[in-house]
Short mmCIF file of C-alpha atoms in Angstrom, two decimals:
data_model
loop_
_atom_site.label_atom_id
_atom_site.label_comp_id
_atom_site.label_asym_id
_atom_site.label_seq_id
_atom_site.Cartn_x
_atom_site.Cartn_y
_atom_site.Cartn_z
CA MET A 19 46.78 -14.31 -45.09
CA THR A 20 48.55 -15.44 -48.60
CA ILE A 21 50.08 -13.04 -51.03
CA LYS A 22 47.17 -13.97 -52.54
CA THR A 23 44.81 -12.93 -50.73
CA ILE A 24 46.40 -9.56 -50.13
CA ARG A 25 46.54 -8.87 -54.03
CA SER A 26 42.78 -9.73 -53.79
CA ALA A 27 42.25 -6.50 -51.27
CA PHE A 28 43.77 -4.21 -54.58
CA PRO A 29 41.11 -3.43 -57.17
CA VAL A 30 43.28 -2.22 -59.62
CA LEU A 31 45.61 -5.44 -59.41
CA ALA A 32 42.46 -6.75 -61.06
CA ARG A 33 43.33 -5.41 -64.41
CA ALA A 34 45.05 -8.03 -67.03
CA HIS A 35 48.31 -7.67 -68.08
CA PHE A 36 49.60 -5.18 -65.45
CA HIS A 37 52.52 -5.40 -63.20
CA TYR A 38 53.16 -2.49 -61.07
CA LEU A 39 55.86 -2.29 -59.76
CA ASP A 40 56.21 1.96 -59.27
CA ASN A 41 55.79 1.23 -55.41
CA ALA A 42 57.95 3.82 -53.81
CA ALA A 43 56.22 6.79 -56.24
CA MET A 44 52.82 5.95 -54.67
CA ALA A 45 51.57 2.82 -53.82
CA GLN A 46 48.34 1.21 -54.29
CA VAL A 47 45.41 1.17 -52.23
CA PRO A 48 42.76 -1.35 -51.04
CA GLY A 49 39.31 -1.79 -50.66
CA GLN A 50 39.14 -1.43 -47.74
CA VAL A 51 40.73 2.52 -48.03
CA ILE A 52 38.00 3.22 -50.93
CA ASN A 53 35.71 2.37 -48.71
CA ALA A 54 36.66 4.23 -45.59
CA VAL A 55 36.75 7.75 -47.77
CA ALA A 56 33.44 6.64 -49.47
CA ALA A 57 31.57 6.28 -46.41
CA HIS A 58 33.19 8.68 -44.51
CA ASP A 59 32.71 11.37 -47.12
CA VAL A 60 28.84 10.16 -46.38
CA ALA A 61 28.21 9.93 -42.99
CA ALA A 62 30.30 11.95 -41.42
CA ARG A 63 31.97 15.48 -43.72
CA ALA A 64 31.77 17.97 -41.95
CA ASN A 65 34.61 20.60 -41.00
CA VAL A 66 36.74 19.49 -37.43
CA HIS A 67 37.44 20.75 -34.05
CA ARG A 68 34.14 23.46 -35.14
CA GLY A 69 31.04 22.37 -35.48
CA LEU A 70 28.34 20.97 -33.05
CA HIS A 71 25.82 19.37 -35.48
CA ASP A 72 26.01 16.06 -35.87
CA LEU A 73 27.99 15.36 -38.82
CA ALA A 74 30.47 17.45 -36.73
CA ARG A 75 31.12 15.34 -34.38
CA ARG A 76 30.84 12.37 -36.27
CA ALA A 77 34.03 14.32 -38.46
CA ASP A 78 35.84 14.98 -35.17
CA ALA A 79 35.36 11.60 -33.33
CA ALA A 80 36.66 9.44 -36.70
CA TYR A 81 39.39 11.93 -37.00
CA GLU A 82 40.38 11.48 -33.68
CA ALA A 83 40.23 8.20 -33.93
CA ALA A 84 42.56 8.22 -37.42
CA ARG A 85 45.02 9.89 -34.90
CA GLU A 86 45.15 7.10 -32.29
CA SER A 87 45.04 4.55 -35.74
CA VAL A 88 48.47 6.18 -37.15
CA ALA A 89 49.62 6.39 -33.23
CA GLY A 90 49.31 2.50 -33.09
CA PHE A 91 50.92 2.14 -36.04
CA LEU A 92 54.50 3.99 -34.14
CA SER A 93 53.86 2.65 -31.06
CA ALA A 94 53.62 5.93 -29.98
CA ARG A 95 51.37 8.58 -28.57
CA PRO A 96 48.67 9.50 -30.18
CA ASP A 97 49.31 14.11 -29.48
CA GLU A 98 52.47 13.42 -30.65
CA VAL A 99 50.62 12.57 -34.60
CA VAL A 100 50.68 15.70 -36.40
CA PHE A 101 48.21 15.38 -39.57
CA THR A 102 49.92 17.17 -43.04
CA GLY A 103 49.68 17.84 -46.41
CA GLY A 104 52.40 14.44 -47.64
CA CYS A 105 55.65 13.84 -45.78
CA THR A 106 56.79 16.59 -47.33
CA GLN A 107 54.86 18.79 -45.90
CA ALA A 108 55.49 17.38 -43.05
CA LEU A 109 59.34 17.33 -43.26
CA ASN A 110 59.18 21.14 -44.11
CA LEU A 111 56.91 21.11 -41.06
CA VAL A 112 59.79 20.39 -38.50
CA ALA A 113 62.70 21.59 -40.77
CA GLY A 114 60.99 25.25 -40.39
CA GLY A 115 60.43 24.68 -36.51
CA LEU A 116 63.92 23.69 -35.89
CA ALA A 117 65.62 26.53 -37.69
CA GLU A 118 63.36 29.43 -36.42
CA SER A 119 66.50 28.94 -33.84
CA LEU A 120 69.67 27.92 -35.75
CA GLY A 121 72.22 31.15 -36.61
CA PRO A 122 75.17 31.17 -38.57
CA ARG A 123 77.22 29.15 -35.41
CA ASP A 124 74.60 26.28 -35.87
CA MET A 125 75.21 23.25 -38.88
CA VAL A 126 72.16 21.02 -39.84
CA VAL A 127 73.70 17.34 -40.93
CA VAL A 128 72.11 15.56 -44.00
CA SER A 129 73.13 12.63 -46.02
CA VAL A 130 74.63 12.93 -49.98
CA ALA A 131 71.10 10.06 -50.43
CA GLU A 132 68.45 12.09 -49.14
CA HIS A 133 65.19 12.84 -51.39
CA HIS A 134 64.64 17.14 -52.24
CA SER A 135 62.28 16.88 -50.19
CA ASN A 136 64.13 16.52 -47.11
CA LEU A 137 67.24 17.86 -48.70
CA LEU A 138 65.41 21.25 -50.21
CA PRO A 139 64.05 22.81 -46.53
CA TRP A 140 67.11 22.28 -45.18
CA LEU A 141 69.06 23.85 -48.27
CA MET A 142 66.45 26.79 -48.31
CA LEU A 143 66.26 27.76 -45.10
CA ALA A 144 70.37 27.05 -43.97
CA LYS A 145 70.40 30.14 -47.19
CA ARG A 146 68.49 32.28 -45.19
CA ARG A 147 68.87 31.79 -41.88
CA GLY A 148 73.09 31.47 -42.34
CA PHE A 149 74.08 28.37 -40.74
CA GLN A 150 76.09 25.36 -42.46
CA LEU A 151 75.16 22.52 -44.00
CA ALA A 152 76.76 19.41 -44.55
CA SER A 153 76.42 15.87 -45.93
CA ILE A 154 77.14 12.54 -44.94
CA PRO A 155 78.69 11.05 -47.78
CA VAL A 156 77.55 7.38 -49.76
CA THR A 157 79.72 4.42 -50.48
CA TRP A 158 79.66 3.03 -53.91
CA ASP A 159 77.01 0.56 -53.12
CA GLY A 160 74.55 4.14 -52.39
CA ARG A 161 74.64 3.41 -48.34
CA LEU A 162 75.48 6.40 -46.07
CA ASP A 163 78.94 6.39 -45.42
CA LEU A 164 78.72 6.38 -41.47
CA SER A 165 82.54 5.70 -40.75
CA ASP A 166 83.30 8.97 -39.96
CA LEU A 167 80.55 11.15 -38.64
CA SER A 168 82.95 13.34 -36.91
CA MET A 169 80.86 16.56 -38.63
CA ILE A 170 78.44 16.36 -36.04
CA ASP A 171 79.75 18.11 -33.52
CA ALA A 172 78.73 20.80 -31.50
CA ARG A 173 77.95 22.94 -33.94
CA CYS A 174 75.62 20.34 -35.72
CA LYS A 175 71.88 21.36 -34.21
CA VAL A 176 69.69 18.41 -36.57
CA VAL A 177 71.00 15.78 -37.62
CA ALA A 178 67.66 14.67 -40.77
CA VAL A 179 68.46 12.25 -43.25
CA THR A 180 66.44 9.05 -44.44
CA HIS A 181 65.62 5.81 -43.20
CA VAL A 182 65.37 3.94 -46.38
CA SER A 183 66.94 5.07 -49.77
CA ASN A 184 64.15 5.77 -52.37
CA VAL A 185 66.36 5.19 -55.30
CA THR A 186 68.61 2.18 -53.41
CA GLY A 187 65.91 0.57 -50.99
CA ALA A 188 69.98 0.83 -48.30
CA VAL A 189 68.32 1.01 -45.05
CA SER A 190 69.97 3.87 -43.11
CA ASP A 191 72.23 3.21 -39.17
CA ILE A 192 68.98 5.46 -37.57
CA PRO A 193 70.12 3.98 -33.91
CA ARG A 194 73.54 4.92 -34.21
CA LEU A 195 72.91 8.63 -36.20
CA ALA A 196 70.78 8.80 -33.16
CA GLU A 197 73.52 8.24 -30.79
CA ALA A 198 76.36 10.38 -33.22
CA ALA A 199 72.97 13.59 -33.05
CA HIS A 200 71.97 12.36 -29.22
CA ALA A 201 76.28 12.56 -28.12
CA VAL A 202 76.28 16.48 -29.34
CA GLY A 203 72.76 17.36 -28.22
CA ALA A 204 71.60 17.60 -31.67
CA LYS A 205 67.84 15.90 -32.38
CA LEU A 206 67.10 13.36 -35.16
CA VAL A 207 64.98 14.31 -38.16
CA VAL A 208 64.28 11.21 -40.10
CA ASP A 209 62.42 10.86 -43.79
CA GLY A 210 60.38 7.24 -42.87
CA ALA A 211 58.15 7.54 -46.46
CA GLN A 212 60.08 4.55 -47.80
CA ARG A 213 59.90 2.27 -44.51
CA THR A 214 56.72 2.48 -43.49
CA PRO A 215 55.23 0.67 -46.71
CA HIS A 216 57.11 -2.36 -44.98
CA GLY A 217 55.37 -2.18 -41.63
CA PRO A 218 54.83 -0.96 -38.17
CA VAL A 219 57.32 1.37 -37.10
CA ASP A 220 58.75 2.52 -33.52
CA PRO A 221 60.84 5.76 -34.26
CA ARG A 222 61.21 6.50 -30.63
CA ALA A 223 62.86 2.71 -30.16
CA LEU A 224 64.67 3.51 -32.99
CA GLY A 225 65.89 6.59 -31.61
CA ALA A 226 64.12 9.46 -33.72
CA ASP A 227 62.71 12.98 -32.01
CA PHE A 228 61.11 13.37 -35.28
CA TYR A 229 59.34 11.07 -37.80
CA ALA A 230 57.83 11.90 -41.32
CA PHE A 231 55.45 9.94 -43.31
CA ALA A 232 53.20 9.83 -46.36
CA GLY A 233 50.05 8.38 -47.20
CA HIS A 234 50.13 7.69 -50.88
CA LYS A 235 53.03 5.64 -50.12
CA THR A 236 51.02 3.35 -47.43
CA TYR A 237 48.23 2.22 -48.89
CA GLY A 238 46.85 5.12 -48.38
CA PRO A 239 45.20 8.36 -50.03
CA THR A 240 46.82 11.17 -51.68
CA GLY A 241 47.01 14.32 -49.68
CA VAL A 242 47.68 13.36 -46.54
CA GLY A 243 50.88 12.70 -44.26
CA VAL A 244 52.22 12.23 -40.90
CA LEU A 245 54.73 13.84 -38.48
CA TRP A 246 55.62 11.83 -35.72
CA GLY A 247 57.82 14.09 -32.89
CA ARG A 248 58.75 13.47 -29.35
CA ALA A 249 55.63 14.83 -27.01
CA GLU A 250 58.56 16.92 -25.65
CA HIS A 251 59.92 18.96 -28.62
CA LEU A 252 56.72 18.97 -29.98
CA ALA A 253 56.15 21.23 -26.75
CA HIS A 254 58.44 23.59 -27.78
CA LEU A 255 58.46 23.58 -31.59
CA PRO A 256 56.72 27.03 -33.02
CA PRO A 257 54.61 26.16 -35.80
CA ALA A 258 55.70 27.27 -39.05
CA ALA A 259 51.99 27.84 -40.64
CA TRP A 260 49.27 30.24 -39.47
CA GLY A 261 45.67 30.26 -40.31
CA GLY A 262 42.47 28.86 -38.49
CA GLY A 263 41.79 25.92 -35.58
CA MET A 264 45.36 26.42 -34.12
CA VAL A 265 45.04 29.08 -31.11
CA ALA A 266 43.81 28.90 -27.93
CA GLY A 267 43.04 32.42 -28.23
CA LEU A 268 44.24 35.64 -29.72
CA ASP A 269 43.89 39.02 -28.17
CA GLY A 270 45.51 41.80 -30.54
CA GLU A 271 49.23 40.76 -31.29
CA THR A 272 49.15 38.20 -28.33
CA VAL A 273 48.84 34.38 -30.05
CA ASP A 274 47.94 31.73 -27.83
CA PHE A 275 48.65 28.30 -29.39
CA LEU A 276 46.43 25.19 -28.79
CA ASP A 277 48.86 22.23 -27.65
CA PRO A 278 50.58 19.78 -29.82
CA PRO A 279 49.62 18.51 -32.20
CA ARG A 280 46.69 20.66 -33.37
CA ARG A 281 48.97 24.15 -33.11
CA PHE A 282 50.51 22.70 -36.32
CA GLU A 283 47.62 21.79 -38.01
CA ALA A 284 45.97 25.08 -38.89
CA GLY A 285 43.69 25.70 -41.72
CA THR A 286 40.87 22.37 -42.76
CA PRO A 287 43.18 19.55 -42.07
CA PRO A 288 42.69 16.65 -44.62
CA VAL A 289 39.80 14.30 -42.57
CA ALA A 290 38.60 12.40 -45.06
CA GLN A 291 41.83 11.45 -45.75
CA ALA A 292 43.01 10.80 -42.81
CA VAL A 293 40.47 8.57 -42.22
CA GLY A 294 41.52 6.54 -45.67
CA LEU A 295 45.06 6.44 -43.70
CA ALA A 296 43.70 5.04 -40.67
CA ALA A 297 42.00 2.55 -42.97
CA ALA A 298 45.20 1.17 -44.65
CA LEU A 299 47.25 1.41 -41.42
CA ASP A 300 44.61 -1.24 -40.13
CA TRP A 301 44.47 -2.67 -43.13
CA MET A 302 48.63 -3.04 -42.87
CA ARG A 303 48.62 -3.87 -39.11
CA GLY A 304 46.60 -7.27 -40.21
CA LEU A 305 49.16 -8.30 -41.92
CA ASP A 306 51.86 -10.82 -40.95
CA TRP A 307 54.74 -8.96 -41.57
CA ASP A 308 57.34 -11.65 -40.80
CA LYS A 309 56.38 -13.47 -43.50
CA VAL A 310 55.66 -10.56 -45.77
CA ARG A 311 58.92 -9.60 -45.52
CA LEU A 312 60.43 -12.54 -46.25
CA HIS A 313 58.16 -12.92 -49.35
CA GLU A 314 59.35 -9.19 -50.57
CA ALA A 315 63.23 -10.39 -49.88
CA GLY A 316 62.15 -13.64 -52.12
CA LEU A 317 61.14 -11.16 -54.85
CA THR A 318 64.24 -8.66 -54.17
CA ARG A 319 66.13 -11.68 -54.18
CA GLN A 320 64.33 -13.15 -57.58
CA LEU A 321 65.19 -9.40 -59.01
CA LEU A 322 68.59 -9.42 -58.15
CA ALA A 323 69.14 -13.09 -59.75
CA GLY A 324 67.29 -11.99 -63.25
CA LEU A 325 69.26 -8.72 -63.09
CA ALA A 326 72.39 -10.69 -62.85
CA GLY A 327 71.70 -13.03 -66.15
CA LEU A 328 70.47 -9.92 -68.55
CA ASP A 329 73.81 -8.46 -70.49
CA GLY A 330 74.56 -5.00 -69.68
CA ILE A 331 73.11 -4.27 -66.39
CA GLU A 332 74.08 -2.12 -63.90
CA LEU A 333 72.92 -2.33 -60.01
CA VAL A 334 72.39 0.65 -58.29
CA GLY A 335 73.03 0.03 -54.29
CA PRO A 336 73.06 -3.09 -52.72
CA ASN A 337 73.97 -5.97 -54.37
CA GLY A 338 72.51 -8.85 -51.69
CA LEU A 339 69.47 -8.38 -49.10
CA GLU A 340 70.94 -6.95 -45.80
CA ASP A 341 69.48 -4.20 -45.10
CA ARG A 342 67.98 -3.59 -47.39
CA LEU A 343 64.23 -3.07 -48.75
CA PRO A 344 62.74 -4.31 -51.71
CA VAL A 345 63.43 -1.28 -54.12
CA VAL A 346 66.64 -2.34 -56.70
CA SER A 347 67.70 0.20 -58.96
CA PHE A 348 70.05 -0.38 -62.03
CA THR A 349 71.44 0.83 -65.33
CA VAL A 350 70.98 -0.74 -68.14
CA LYS A 351 74.18 -0.14 -70.68
CA GLY A 352 73.65 1.66 -74.24
CA CYS A 353 69.61 2.42 -73.42
CA HIS A 354 68.41 5.88 -71.91
CA PRO A 355 66.73 4.87 -68.49
CA HIS A 356 62.83 7.18 -69.79
CA ASP A 357 63.32 4.89 -73.21
CA VAL A 358 63.77 1.49 -71.08
CA ALA A 359 60.82 2.78 -69.11
CA HIS A 360 58.77 3.88 -71.80
CA LEU A 361 59.05 1.07 -73.53
CA LEU A 362 57.80 -1.83 -70.26
CA GLY A 363 55.09 0.82 -69.67
CA GLU A 364 54.14 -0.48 -73.42
CA HIS A 365 54.62 -4.02 -72.59
CA GLY A 366 52.13 -3.19 -69.03
CA VAL A 367 55.02 -2.76 -66.50
CA ALA A 368 55.20 -0.30 -64.41
CA VAL A 369 58.42 1.29 -63.20
CA ARG A 370 60.02 4.65 -63.09
CA GLY A 371 63.37 5.98 -64.16
CA GLY A 372 64.62 9.50 -63.71
CA ALA A 373 66.58 10.85 -60.90
CA HIS A 374 64.09 9.99 -58.77
CA CYS A 375 64.43 13.71 -57.18
CA SER A 376 67.51 12.52 -55.79
CA GLN A 377 69.69 14.74 -58.01
CA PRO A 378 72.73 14.66 -55.77
CA LEU A 379 72.84 11.18 -54.98
CA MET A 380 72.88 10.92 -58.87
CA LYS A 381 75.64 12.95 -59.30
CA ALA A 382 77.40 11.00 -56.10
CA LEU A 383 77.17 7.71 -58.24
CA GLY A 384 78.07 8.92 -61.91
CA LEU A 385 74.79 8.52 -62.75
CA HIS A 386 74.34 11.73 -64.70
CA GLU A 387 70.93 10.20 -67.02
CA GLY A 388 69.43 9.02 -63.82
CA CYS A 389 68.51 5.18 -63.55
CA LEU A 390 65.29 2.30 -63.66
CA ARG A 391 63.83 2.08 -60.19
CA VAL A 392 61.86 -1.09 -59.15
CA SER A 393 59.84 -0.80 -55.90
CA MET A 394 57.61 -3.90 -54.95
CA ALA A 395 55.05 -3.89 -52.24
CA PRO A 396 53.70 -6.80 -50.83
CA TYR A 397 51.02 -7.63 -52.99
CA ASN A 398 53.32 -8.37 -55.67
CA ASP A 399 54.75 -12.49 -56.60
CA ASP A 400 56.43 -13.99 -59.41
CA SER A 401 54.36 -13.20 -62.07
CA ASP A 402 55.22 -9.36 -61.78
CA ILE A 403 59.57 -10.24 -61.70
CA HIS A 404 58.54 -12.51 -65.04
CA ALA A 405 57.01 -10.11 -66.67
CA LEU A 406 59.37 -6.91 -65.74
CA LEU A 407 62.22 -9.47 -67.27
CA ARG A 408 60.97 -10.64 -69.99
CA GLY A 409 59.96 -6.91 -70.56
CA LEU A 410 63.65 -5.72 -70.03
CA ALA A 411 65.18 -8.17 -72.68
CA GLU A 412 62.57 -6.80 -75.49
CA ALA A 413 63.23 -3.32 -74.47
CA VAL A 414 66.63 -3.42 -75.22
CA ARG A 415 66.66 -5.73 -78.22
CA VAL A 416 64.27 -2.66 -79.25
CA LEU A 417 66.86 -0.58 -78.30
CA ARG A 418 70.32 -0.92 -79.02
CA MET B 4 55.59 -4.00 -77.15
CA SER B 5 55.11 -1.20 -79.53
CA HIS B 6 58.51 -0.64 -81.30
CA GLU B 7 56.30 2.64 -82.94
CA VAL B 8 57.97 5.41 -80.76
CA TYR B 9 61.28 3.67 -81.38
CA GLN B 10 61.12 3.15 -84.98
CA GLN B 11 64.52 2.71 -86.93
CA ALA B 12 64.22 6.04 -87.97
CA ILE B 13 64.13 7.74 -84.87
CA LYS B 14 66.64 5.30 -83.81
CA ASP B 15 69.11 6.11 -87.34
CA LEU B 16 68.86 10.16 -86.09
CA ALA B 17 70.25 9.78 -82.34
CA GLY B 18 73.41 8.06 -83.77
CA ARG B 19 73.80 10.73 -85.44
CA GLU B 20 75.27 13.50 -83.35
CA ALA B 21 76.70 16.85 -85.47
CA GLY B 22 79.22 17.41 -82.65
CA ARG B 23 80.32 21.54 -81.17
CA LEU B 24 80.81 24.06 -83.80
CA VAL B 25 84.42 25.69 -82.79
CA ALA B 26 83.66 29.55 -83.35
CA PRO B 27 79.58 29.95 -82.65
CA THR B 28 78.31 32.99 -82.71
CA ALA B 29 75.60 32.19 -79.80
CA SER B 30 75.43 28.94 -77.90
CA ALA B 31 72.50 27.65 -75.40
CA ARG B 32 72.63 24.97 -72.92
CA LEU B 33 68.99 23.43 -71.81
CA ASP B 34 68.33 20.37 -69.13
CA ASN B 35 65.18 18.79 -68.63
CA PRO B 36 65.43 18.60 -64.73
CA LEU B 37 62.15 14.58 -65.52
CA CYS B 38 65.06 12.85 -66.85
CA GLY B 39 68.16 14.47 -67.05
CA ASP B 40 68.09 14.82 -70.54
CA ARG B 41 70.86 17.85 -71.49
CA ILE B 42 71.57 19.35 -74.60
CA ASP B 43 74.76 22.17 -75.82
CA LEU B 44 74.08 23.20 -79.15
CA ASP B 45 76.26 25.81 -80.83
CA VAL B 46 74.41 28.01 -83.85
CA THR B 47 76.45 30.60 -86.70
CA VAL B 48 74.21 33.29 -87.98
CA ALA B 49 74.62 35.94 -90.44
CA ASP B 50 72.53 37.99 -92.35
CA GLY B 51 69.52 36.89 -90.59
CA THR B 52 70.09 33.44 -91.24
CA VAL B 53 71.16 30.10 -89.57
CA THR B 54 74.51 29.58 -91.69
CA GLY B 55 75.45 26.50 -89.00
CA LEU B 56 74.31 24.66 -86.13
CA GLY B 57 76.24 21.96 -84.12
CA GLN B 58 75.03 20.22 -80.61
CA VAL B 59 75.73 17.56 -78.13
CA THR B 60 73.39 15.55 -76.59
CA ARG B 61 73.08 13.84 -72.87
CA GLY B 62 69.68 11.73 -72.74
CA CYS B 63 66.88 10.01 -73.86
CA LEU B 64 66.86 8.31 -78.05
CA LEU B 65 63.97 10.63 -78.30
CA CYS B 66 66.22 13.61 -77.41
CA LYS B 67 69.21 12.97 -79.53
CA ALA B 68 66.94 12.12 -82.52
CA SER B 69 65.46 15.35 -82.27
CA ALA B 70 68.29 17.71 -82.09
CA THR B 71 69.90 15.76 -84.43
CA VAL B 72 66.93 17.37 -86.89
CA ALA B 73 67.23 20.28 -85.40
CA VAL B 74 70.84 20.93 -86.10
CA GLU B 75 70.01 18.78 -89.81
CA GLN B 76 67.41 20.66 -90.94
CA ALA B 77 67.32 23.90 -89.29
CA THR B 78 70.39 25.43 -91.01
CA GLY B 79 69.81 27.86 -93.97
CA LEU B 80 66.74 29.34 -91.47
CA GLU B 81 65.60 33.09 -91.40
CA VAL B 82 66.49 33.44 -87.91
CA ALA B 83 63.18 33.93 -86.88
CA ARG B 84 61.88 31.01 -88.91
CA ALA B 85 64.24 28.94 -86.65
CA VAL B 86 62.56 30.67 -82.90
CA ALA B 87 59.67 29.79 -84.40
CA LEU B 88 59.91 26.07 -84.76
CA VAL B 89 60.12 25.15 -81.12
CA GLU B 90 55.73 26.31 -81.10
CA ASP B 91 55.74 24.36 -84.37
CA VAL B 92 56.69 21.61 -82.86
CA ARG B 93 54.54 22.01 -79.32
CA ALA B 94 51.52 22.32 -82.05
CA MET B 95 53.28 19.44 -83.89
CA LEU B 96 53.12 17.23 -80.83
CA ARG B 97 49.96 18.53 -79.13
CA GLN B 98 47.96 19.72 -81.55
CA GLY B 99 48.44 17.26 -84.38
CA ALA B 100 49.40 20.17 -86.80
CA SER B 101 51.83 19.11 -89.47
CA PRO B 102 55.25 17.85 -88.68
CA PRO B 103 57.30 21.73 -89.34
CA LEU B 104 60.84 19.16 -91.24
CA ALA B 105 60.38 16.80 -92.93
CA GLY B 106 62.24 14.76 -90.25
CA LEU B 107 60.09 16.07 -87.62
CA ALA B 108 57.12 13.03 -89.75
CA ALA B 109 58.89 10.23 -87.35
CA PHE B 110 58.01 12.14 -84.47
CA GLU B 111 54.27 11.61 -84.88
CA ALA B 112 53.97 8.64 -82.93
CA VAL B 113 55.65 10.32 -79.81
CA ARG B 114 52.03 12.26 -79.53
CA PRO B 115 50.06 9.84 -77.29
CA TYR B 116 53.20 10.64 -74.81
CA LYS B 117 52.64 13.38 -72.85
CA SER B 118 55.59 12.93 -70.79
CA ARG B 119 57.36 12.26 -73.63
CA HIS B 120 56.86 15.48 -75.39
CA GLU B 121 59.78 17.93 -73.31
CA CYS B 122 62.63 15.40 -74.59
CA VAL B 123 61.20 16.29 -78.85
CA LEU B 124 60.95 19.65 -77.33
CA LEU B 125 63.62 20.57 -76.19
CA PRO B 126 66.76 20.90 -78.93
CA PHE B 127 64.48 23.09 -80.22
CA LYS B 128 63.62 26.19 -76.85
CA ALA B 129 67.28 24.86 -76.87
CA LEU B 130 68.04 26.89 -80.48
CA ALA B 131 65.57 29.67 -80.22
CA LYS B 132 67.55 30.00 -76.89
CA ALA B 133 70.59 30.22 -78.02
CA LEU B 134 68.95 32.10 -81.19
CA GLY B 135 68.49 34.45 -78.00
CA SER B 136 64.03 34.76 -77.76
CA GLY B 137 64.66 34.28 -73.90
CA LEU B 138 62.20 31.28 -74.43
CA PRO B 139 62.95 28.93 -71.51
#
C-alpha cells in the first residue's frame, strides 16, 4: 500500500492547501471508520448486554467483536480489554482501582515526562490516600533518565509512565522499567496514547501490567479508549465507577460484581465508538508497518534537517531518530509558540503550540512559554513538511 | 498568510513593557493555562482614580500588546471604569462592540480567532483583579 493510497482513505485530506500535523492531539479518521459508525447506527443501534430484540443482539455482537479486534491489535485476550470513554478515563480507572489498597507507607513512581492524564490521577489520589509520589527525572533531551532507579524500592507499589512522550516523541524503555517495577513487586501502568497510532503493540511482551490508549489518536472516533490489563490483575482490581451492567447480583448491601472486563464498564458503554475504533484498528493492521515506520522516520529526518536550516530554532527532545516516533517539538527564538502556531494555521498548516498538558516537563526543560509541536501520521508526506518549513520561515518574517 | 492580526501596531505595542511599580497600591498575577501567558500587574490608586500602572508580561505578542494598552490607557480612569474594561474588551471581541480604549482598535482583527481572545483579555482581567473586583 502506497502513502498515496493511505492518504486517499482519509476524506478530510482532500482539502486543498491543508497540512495536518497535529496528530498527537487528534488523528484524522479513514472512510472505513466513518462508514462503520454510520452502518452500526443504522443497523445495530441498541444498548448492549441488556436487550433480547434483534437490534440488541446485533449490538452485542458488534461490541464484543470490537473487543476482539482490540485484543488482536494488542496481542491480548478479549477479556483483558476494557472499553472506556478515552485514555484519560482508562488511566483514572486503573489509578482509582490500584490506589484503594495504597496508604502512607506506599509510593507510586511516575515521570516528569507524563501527560497530565497520567499524573493528575496519581497526584490527586496521593493527596486522598496519603501515599508518596516520586518522579523519574528527564535528561536534557527529554528522555526518561533511567540512570538511577533507586526510587523504585520496596515502598513502590506502582510505576506509571508514558510509552512515548507526547512532547518529544521519545520512546521509553518499558522493558527496563518493567524489570525494575517487578523486582520490587510493583505493577507497571503504561500510557500508550502516543504509541498506538504508530502500529500494533504487545503490552504483555513489553512487561506492562496495564496499558491505556485513546481511540481518537488511533484513527478512531472520539469518546472511546481502552484499558488493557493482565487477566490476573484485572481479576483483583476494584472497579472505580459503579452503575448499570456491571453486577451479577445486588441483594441489600451485598454486591456481586461481574467478571472483568464488564465489571469496569458501568453504564452504557461507547458502543458505536468501539465499533469505529475496531474499524480503525483493523485498517491499521492492514498496513505494512515496517514500511510505514520507515516512511515516518524519513519524514522526521526531513523535518529535523529542515529545522536545522532555519535561524533561531531550538529542538525540544531527541535530535536523532533512535528510539523516537514522529513527534518533533521546538522553539523559535523571539517568537511565542502560539503566535507561530496561529500564523501557520493561516498558512494551512495545523500544529500545536503550548504546554501540551505536560507542565512538569515544560518546567524541567525551562520552556516557560511552551513549545511548538509537529506530530505526524502515516498519511503525512513531503508536501506537509515543505509547507510547514515554508510557513515557519514566513511566520518568523512576520513576527520578528 | 494573513498578517492582519500581527500588524505593525500590535508589534509596536508588544515591544513596550512598562515594568513593575516600586510602591504599588495593589498587584495581581494571572496565568493563561492554555499557553502559559503570565502577567504581573501593579496599580496605584488615589481618590478612587487609577494613578499609575506597571506590568511585566511573559506571553504571546497579543498578550504583551494588550498589556501595554491597559497600562498606558487605563491610567487616569476611575477605578469602577477601569474594572469595567474587561467586560468592554470582551464585548469588543465577542459581540463586535466598539473598542473601549483607542489603543484597542488594532485588536479588532482578533475577533474571528476565539482561541486568542483570552490573550487579549488577560491584562484587563489582571487589572480588575488588582483593583479588587474579584474577577478570575
